[in-house]
Short mmCIF file of C-alpha atoms and ligand atoms in Angstrom, two decimals:
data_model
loop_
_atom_site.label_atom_id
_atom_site.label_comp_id
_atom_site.label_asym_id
_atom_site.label_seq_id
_atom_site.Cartn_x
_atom_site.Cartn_y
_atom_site.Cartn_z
CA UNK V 492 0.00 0.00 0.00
CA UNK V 493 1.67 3.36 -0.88
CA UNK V 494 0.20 6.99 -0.04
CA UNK V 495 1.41 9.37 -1.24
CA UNK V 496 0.40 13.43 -0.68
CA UNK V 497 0.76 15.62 -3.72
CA UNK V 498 1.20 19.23 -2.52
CA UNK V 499 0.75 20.87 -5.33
CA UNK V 500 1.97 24.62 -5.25
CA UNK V 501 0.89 25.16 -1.55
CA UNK V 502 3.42 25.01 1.20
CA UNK V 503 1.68 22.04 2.76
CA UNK V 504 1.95 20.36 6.82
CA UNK V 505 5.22 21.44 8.74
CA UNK V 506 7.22 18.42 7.75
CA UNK V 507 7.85 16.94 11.26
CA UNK V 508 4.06 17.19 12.28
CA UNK V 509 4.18 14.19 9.54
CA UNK V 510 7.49 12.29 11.58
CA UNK V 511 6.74 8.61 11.49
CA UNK V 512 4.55 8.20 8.43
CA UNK V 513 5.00 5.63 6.31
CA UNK V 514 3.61 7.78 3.10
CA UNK V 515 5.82 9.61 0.18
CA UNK V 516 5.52 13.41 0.25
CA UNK V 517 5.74 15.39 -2.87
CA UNK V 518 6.44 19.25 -1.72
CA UNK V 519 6.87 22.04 -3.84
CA UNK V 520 10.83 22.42 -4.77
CA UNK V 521 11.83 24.96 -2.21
CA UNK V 522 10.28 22.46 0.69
CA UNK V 523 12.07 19.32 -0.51
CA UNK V 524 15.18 19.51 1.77
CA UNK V 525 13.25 20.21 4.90
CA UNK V 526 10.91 17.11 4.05
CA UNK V 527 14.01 14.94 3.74
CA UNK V 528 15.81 16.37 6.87
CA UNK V 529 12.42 15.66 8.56
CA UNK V 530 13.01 12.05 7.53
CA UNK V 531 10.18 11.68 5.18
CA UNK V 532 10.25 9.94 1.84
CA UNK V 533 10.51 12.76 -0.43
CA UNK V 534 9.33 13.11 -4.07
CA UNK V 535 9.64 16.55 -6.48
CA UNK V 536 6.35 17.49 -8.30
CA UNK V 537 7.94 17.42 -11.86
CA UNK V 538 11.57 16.38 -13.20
CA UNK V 539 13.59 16.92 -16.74
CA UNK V 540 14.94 13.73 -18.55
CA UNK V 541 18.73 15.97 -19.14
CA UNK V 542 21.05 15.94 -16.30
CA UNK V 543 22.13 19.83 -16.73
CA UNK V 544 21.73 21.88 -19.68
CA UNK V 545 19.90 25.11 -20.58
CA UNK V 546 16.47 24.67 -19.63
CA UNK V 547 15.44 27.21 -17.70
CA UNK V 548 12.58 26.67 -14.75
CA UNK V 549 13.25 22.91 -14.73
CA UNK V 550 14.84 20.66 -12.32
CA UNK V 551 17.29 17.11 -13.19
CA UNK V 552 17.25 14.14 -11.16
CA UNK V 553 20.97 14.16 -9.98
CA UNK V 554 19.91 17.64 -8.61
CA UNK V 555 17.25 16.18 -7.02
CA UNK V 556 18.92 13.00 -6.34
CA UNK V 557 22.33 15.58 -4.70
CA UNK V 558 20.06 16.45 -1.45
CA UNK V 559 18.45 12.70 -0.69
CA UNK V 560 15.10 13.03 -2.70
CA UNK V 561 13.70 9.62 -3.39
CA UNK V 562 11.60 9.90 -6.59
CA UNK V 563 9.48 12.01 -8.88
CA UNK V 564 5.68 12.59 -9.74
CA UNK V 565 5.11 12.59 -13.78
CA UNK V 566 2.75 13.64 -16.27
CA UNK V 567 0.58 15.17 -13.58
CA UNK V 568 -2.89 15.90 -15.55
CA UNK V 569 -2.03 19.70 -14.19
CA UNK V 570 1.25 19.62 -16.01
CA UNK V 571 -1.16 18.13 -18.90
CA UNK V 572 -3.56 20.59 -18.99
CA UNK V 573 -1.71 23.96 -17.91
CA UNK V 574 1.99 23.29 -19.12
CA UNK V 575 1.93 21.37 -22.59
CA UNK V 576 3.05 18.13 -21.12
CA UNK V 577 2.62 15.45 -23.65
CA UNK V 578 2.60 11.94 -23.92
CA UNK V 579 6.41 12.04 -25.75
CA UNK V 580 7.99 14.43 -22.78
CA UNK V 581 6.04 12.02 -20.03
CA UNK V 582 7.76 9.76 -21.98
CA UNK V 583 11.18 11.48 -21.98
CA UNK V 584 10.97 12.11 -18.09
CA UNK V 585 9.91 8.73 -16.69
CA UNK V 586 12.71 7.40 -19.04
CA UNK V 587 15.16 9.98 -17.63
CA UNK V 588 13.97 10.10 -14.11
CA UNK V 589 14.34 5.90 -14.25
CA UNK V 590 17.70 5.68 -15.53
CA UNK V 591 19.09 8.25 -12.90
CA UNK V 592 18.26 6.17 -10.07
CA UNK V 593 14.99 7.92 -8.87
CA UNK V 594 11.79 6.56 -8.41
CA UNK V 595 8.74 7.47 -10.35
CA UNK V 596 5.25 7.73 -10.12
CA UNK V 597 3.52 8.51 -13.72
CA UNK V 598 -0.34 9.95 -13.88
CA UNK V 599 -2.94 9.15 -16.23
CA UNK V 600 -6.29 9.88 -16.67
CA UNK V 601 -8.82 10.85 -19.01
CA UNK V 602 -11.16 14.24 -18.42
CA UNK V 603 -14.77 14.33 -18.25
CA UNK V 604 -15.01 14.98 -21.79
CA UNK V 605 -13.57 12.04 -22.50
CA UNK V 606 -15.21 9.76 -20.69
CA UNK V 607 -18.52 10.81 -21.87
CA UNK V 608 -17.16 9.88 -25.50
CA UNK V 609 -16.66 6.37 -24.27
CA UNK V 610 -12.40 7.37 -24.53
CA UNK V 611 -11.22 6.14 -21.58
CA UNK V 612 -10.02 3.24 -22.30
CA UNK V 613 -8.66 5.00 -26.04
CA UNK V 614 -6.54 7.80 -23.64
CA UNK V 615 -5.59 5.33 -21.07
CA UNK V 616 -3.44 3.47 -23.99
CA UNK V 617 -2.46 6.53 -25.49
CA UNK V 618 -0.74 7.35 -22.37
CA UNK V 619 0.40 3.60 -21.73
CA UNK V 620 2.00 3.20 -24.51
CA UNK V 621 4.94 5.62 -24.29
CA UNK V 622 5.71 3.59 -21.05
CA UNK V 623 7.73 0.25 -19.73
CA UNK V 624 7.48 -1.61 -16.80
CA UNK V 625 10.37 -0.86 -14.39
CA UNK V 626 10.78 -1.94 -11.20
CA UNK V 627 11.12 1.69 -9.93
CA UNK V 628 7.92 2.92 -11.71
CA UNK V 629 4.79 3.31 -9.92
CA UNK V 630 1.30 4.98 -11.55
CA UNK V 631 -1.63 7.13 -10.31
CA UNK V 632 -4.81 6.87 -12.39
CA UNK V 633 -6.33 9.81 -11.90
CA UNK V 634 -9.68 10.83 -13.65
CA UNK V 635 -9.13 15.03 -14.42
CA UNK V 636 -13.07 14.94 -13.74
CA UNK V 637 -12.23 14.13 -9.85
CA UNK V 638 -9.38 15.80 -9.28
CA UNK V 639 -10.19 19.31 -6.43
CA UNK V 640 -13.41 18.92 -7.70
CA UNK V 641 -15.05 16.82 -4.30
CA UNK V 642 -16.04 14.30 -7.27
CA UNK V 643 -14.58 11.08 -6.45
CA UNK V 644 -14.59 8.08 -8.63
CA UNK V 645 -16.69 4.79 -6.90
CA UNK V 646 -14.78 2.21 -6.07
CA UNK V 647 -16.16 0.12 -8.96
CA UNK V 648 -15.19 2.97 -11.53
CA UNK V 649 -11.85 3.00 -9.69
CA UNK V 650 -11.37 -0.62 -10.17
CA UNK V 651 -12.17 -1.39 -13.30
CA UNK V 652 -9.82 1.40 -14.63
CA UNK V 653 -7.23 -0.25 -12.65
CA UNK V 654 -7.57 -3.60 -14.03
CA UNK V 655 -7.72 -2.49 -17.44
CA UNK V 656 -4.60 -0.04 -16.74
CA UNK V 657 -2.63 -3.16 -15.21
CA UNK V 658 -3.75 -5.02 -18.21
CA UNK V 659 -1.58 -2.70 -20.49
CA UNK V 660 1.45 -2.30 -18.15
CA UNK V 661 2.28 -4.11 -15.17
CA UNK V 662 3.15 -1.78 -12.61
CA UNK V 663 1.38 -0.57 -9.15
CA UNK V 664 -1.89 1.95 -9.51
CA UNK V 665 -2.54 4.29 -7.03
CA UNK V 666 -5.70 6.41 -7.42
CA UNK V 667 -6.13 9.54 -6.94
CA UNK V 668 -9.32 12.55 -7.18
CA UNK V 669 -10.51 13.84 -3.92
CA UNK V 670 -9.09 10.82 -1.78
CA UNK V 671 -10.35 11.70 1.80
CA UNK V 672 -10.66 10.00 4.96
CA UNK V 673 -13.80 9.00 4.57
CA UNK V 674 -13.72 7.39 1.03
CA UNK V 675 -10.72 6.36 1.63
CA UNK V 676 -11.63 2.72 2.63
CA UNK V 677 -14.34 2.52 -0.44
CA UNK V 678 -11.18 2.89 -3.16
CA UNK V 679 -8.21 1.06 -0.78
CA UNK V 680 -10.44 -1.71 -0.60
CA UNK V 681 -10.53 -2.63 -4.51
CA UNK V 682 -8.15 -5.40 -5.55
CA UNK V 683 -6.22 -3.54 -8.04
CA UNK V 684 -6.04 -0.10 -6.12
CA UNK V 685 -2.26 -0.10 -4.70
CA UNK V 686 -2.58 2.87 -2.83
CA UNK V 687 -3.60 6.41 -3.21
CA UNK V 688 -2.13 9.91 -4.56
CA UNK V 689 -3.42 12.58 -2.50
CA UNK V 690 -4.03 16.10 -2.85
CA UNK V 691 -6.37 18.76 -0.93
CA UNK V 692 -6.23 16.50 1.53
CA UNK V 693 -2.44 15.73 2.19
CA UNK V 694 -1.91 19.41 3.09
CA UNK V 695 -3.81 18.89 6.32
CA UNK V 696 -1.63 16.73 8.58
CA UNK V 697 -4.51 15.43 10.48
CA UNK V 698 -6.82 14.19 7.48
CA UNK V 699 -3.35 12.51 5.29
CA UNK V 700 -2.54 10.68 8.40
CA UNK V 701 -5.96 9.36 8.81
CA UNK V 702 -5.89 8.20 4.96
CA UNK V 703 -2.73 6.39 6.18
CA UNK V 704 -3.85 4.83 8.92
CA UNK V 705 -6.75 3.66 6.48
CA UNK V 706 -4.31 2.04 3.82
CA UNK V 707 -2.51 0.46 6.78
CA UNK V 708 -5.07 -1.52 8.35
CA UNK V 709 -6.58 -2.89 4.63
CA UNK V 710 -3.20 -4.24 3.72
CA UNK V 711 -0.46 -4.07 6.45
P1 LIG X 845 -7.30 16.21 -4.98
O1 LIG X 845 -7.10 15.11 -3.96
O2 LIG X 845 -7.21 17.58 -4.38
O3 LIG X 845 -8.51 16.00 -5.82
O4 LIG X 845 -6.03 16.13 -5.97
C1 LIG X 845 -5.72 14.90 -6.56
C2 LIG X 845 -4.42 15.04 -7.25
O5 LIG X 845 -4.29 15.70 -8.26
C3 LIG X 845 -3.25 14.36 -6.65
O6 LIG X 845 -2.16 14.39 -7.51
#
């Protein structure tokens, strides 16, 4: 079971009021040391496939790797939808992130839109298919349509886009859209839901650790 807490661009919990946890944190850049001195597993938000070169706002992996963080998110639907992330520069940076010796975890999902086409499954290989298993590589199937909306995907809806997601690549699925403490149990529960990606609710130290203590007890 793996929880993880997606921060997004807010400064988040005070690191140490998290001590203990057995969850991966992913802070915004400038709170990535603290998490690791704080002892928590620490992933970065975003990471470019080059180790240095001129590309200006982005972050490489041995820079990341240089002050103990453990992994990477990638292909957040954010990154998707506001930044001109494609399927190629997912691609690029799960490849790059991999090979540098830092874990990933790479997000897919298809938006409302989408789904309403009868596309899922069409966008879920789309984004697949750029992909290899690794043994480092972890990914979050998050629907855009429940992601800070308060819409959460049912269980069964959760499920089934696991199973058809594992189907295509065989790696671990966390879900995430609106995880809270109380639907957390609901989506943990599901056979092919590996854990959960967290956001509103990870930035409340209270509510992530409940969601913790939730994915604990269904699979410790
Ligand atoms: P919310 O939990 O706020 O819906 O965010 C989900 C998410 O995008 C995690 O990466």
């Amino acid at each position: 079971m793996i929880i993880a807490g997606n921060w997004k661009m807010f400064r988040g919990p005070d690191p140490h009021a998290l001590a203990g946890l057995d969850a991966i944190v992913c802070p915004p850049f400038t709170r990535l040391r603290a998490c690791v001195e704080a002892g928590l597993t620490t992933y970065a938000q975003n990471v470019h496939w080059e180790p240095e070169g001129a590309y200006t706002g982005e972050i490489s992996a041995p820079m990341l790797l240089e002050i103990g963080v453990t992994g990477s998110l990638v292909g957040h639907s954010e990154r998707r939808q506001y930044f001109g992330e494609t399927d190629q520069t997912v691609a690029l940076r799960v490849r790059g992130a991999l090979g540098a010796g830092l874990r990933v975890i790479a997000c897919v999902g298809e938006t409302q839109a989408e789904r309403e086409r009868g596309e899922t499954e069409d966008v879920l290989r789309r984004q697949l298919e750029v992909l290899e298993p690794h043994p480092d590589l972890v990914l979050a199937y998050e629907p855009v349509w429940a992601i800070g909306t308060g819409l959460t995907a049912t269980p069964e809806i959760a499920q089934e886009a696991h199973a058809f997601i594992k189907s295509l690549l065989d790696a671990p699925v966390l879900y995430g859209g609106s995880v809270k403490p109380d639907n957390a149990e609901g989506l943990l529960s599901q056979p092919d839901v590996d854990g959960a990606l967290v956001g509103g609710a990870s930035l409340d130290a209270e509510s992530f650790r409940a969601i913790c203590e939730t994915g604990a007890r269904i699979r410790s």
